[in-house]
Amino acid sequence: GQPDDPERRERFQRASRREGDLLKESIWRREQELRRRYRLPLTENRVELIAAQYLRCDCDLKTAFEEVGRCDEQVLAFAELLFDEHQIHLEFDAEAIDEILGQALERGSSAASVCQEMSQDLEYALKLVRDRTSQDQFLLTREAISDLDGYLNRVIRDYYQKTLFREGEGTVR
């Protein structure tokens, strides 16, 4: 068969899909260990990330686990820092953490540096809202991470709408 023979290509894709599935199965099998060591519950998405990291870094599974576990710890440390420095409670849902993990692993950088890039914009916008409304708890979702500007614009817009509404109450126009 020729190298660009469609049947051969199909066989190759099937084989690599099967290899990918086996890899994911072996990750799922080690879920208990992951939970114990990194308090990291597995999701479909996380299994994909670990598998991708394993293939990308040509390392063993343990190393891929450690990198994903370390990323998760860095995101939590970032949230703690934001609280210590600005008394802002930042919570990341699981998908937001996965989005940060994915960005970090793709760039070959750390979750800490992905968070660091967001921190100035986050601090500015969330402090503005906190100082004017006393709202100090914010939940970040995957959408918030992948479109930070959009998220922060919505947070600020919601704040202004609430304030304008409150100031407009009880006045007869």
mmCIF file with all atom_site columns, C-alpha atoms in Angstrom, residues 12 18 20 36 49 56 66 76 93-94 103 115 123 130 132 134 139 158 163 170:
data_model
loop_
_atom_site.group_PDB
_atom_site.id
_atom_site.type_symbol
_atom_site.label_atom_id
_atom_site.label_alt_id
_atom_site.label_comp_id
_atom_site.label_asym_id
_atom_site.label_entity_id
_atom_site.label_seq_id
_atom_site.pdbx_PDB_ins_code
_atom_site.Cartn_x
_atom_site.Cartn_y
_atom_site.Cartn_z
_atom_site.occupancy
_atom_site.B_iso_or_equiv
_atom_site.pdbx_formal_charge
_atom_site.auth_seq_id
_atom_site.auth_comp_id
_atom_site.auth_asym_id
_atom_site.auth_atom_id
_atom_site.pdbx_PDB_model_num
ATOM 1  C CA . PHE A 1 12  ? -3.508  4.169  11.520 1.00 0.00 ? 12  PHE A CA 1
ATOM 2  C CA . ARG A 1 18  ? -7.435  2.750  20.376 1.00 0.00 ? 18  ARG A CA 1
ATOM 3  C CA . GLY A 1 20  ? -5.725  6.997  23.165 1.00 0.00 ? 20  GLY A CA 1
ATOM 4  C CA . ARG A 1 36  ? -5.389  10.911 47.510 1.00 0.00 ? 36  ARG A CA 1
ATOM 5  C CA . LEU A 1 49  ? -5.665  16.993 29.584 1.00 0.00 ? 49  LEU A CA 1
ATOM 6  C CA . ARG A 1 56  ? 3.116   16.040 24.563 1.00 0.00 ? 56  ARG A CA 1
ATOM 7  C CA . GLU A 1 66  ? 2.088   15.675 38.890 1.00 0.00 ? 66  GLU A CA 1
ATOM 8  C CA . LEU A 1 76  ? -5.869  27.597 44.482 1.00 0.00 ? 76  LEU A CA 1
ATOM 9  C CA . ASP A 1 93  ? -15.415 26.023 39.081 1.00 0.00 ? 93  ASP A CA 1
ATOM 10 C CA . ALA A 1 94  ? -13.920 22.738 37.850 1.00 0.00 ? 94  ALA A CA 1
ATOM 11 C CA . GLN A 1 103 ? -3.801  26.916 28.561 1.00 0.00 ? 103 GLN A CA 1
ATOM 12 C CA . CYS A 1 115 ? -3.281  33.331 36.567 1.00 0.00 ? 115 CYS A CA 1
ATOM 13 C CA . GLU A 1 123 ? -7.945  42.822 40.607 1.00 0.00 ? 123 GLU A CA 1
ATOM 14 C CA . ARG A 1 130 ? -16.273 45.228 45.774 1.00 0.00 ? 130 ARG A CA 1
ATOM 15 C CA . ARG A 1 132 ? -18.847 50.064 45.515 1.00 0.00 ? 132 ARG A CA 1
ATOM 16 C CA . SER A 1 134 ? -19.533 45.176 49.093 1.00 0.00 ? 134 SER A CA 1
ATOM 17 C CA . LEU A 1 139 ? -17.247 32.608 40.754 1.00 0.00 ? 139 LEU A CA 1
ATOM 18 C CA . ASP A 1 158 ? -24.320 44.358 36.249 1.00 0.00 ? 158 ASP A CA 1
ATOM 19 C CA . THR A 1 163 ? -26.610 50.880 41.325 1.00 0.00 ? 163 THR A CA 1
ATOM 20 C CA . GLY A 1 170 ? -38.339 56.197 45.205 1.00 0.00 ? 170 GLY A CA 1
#
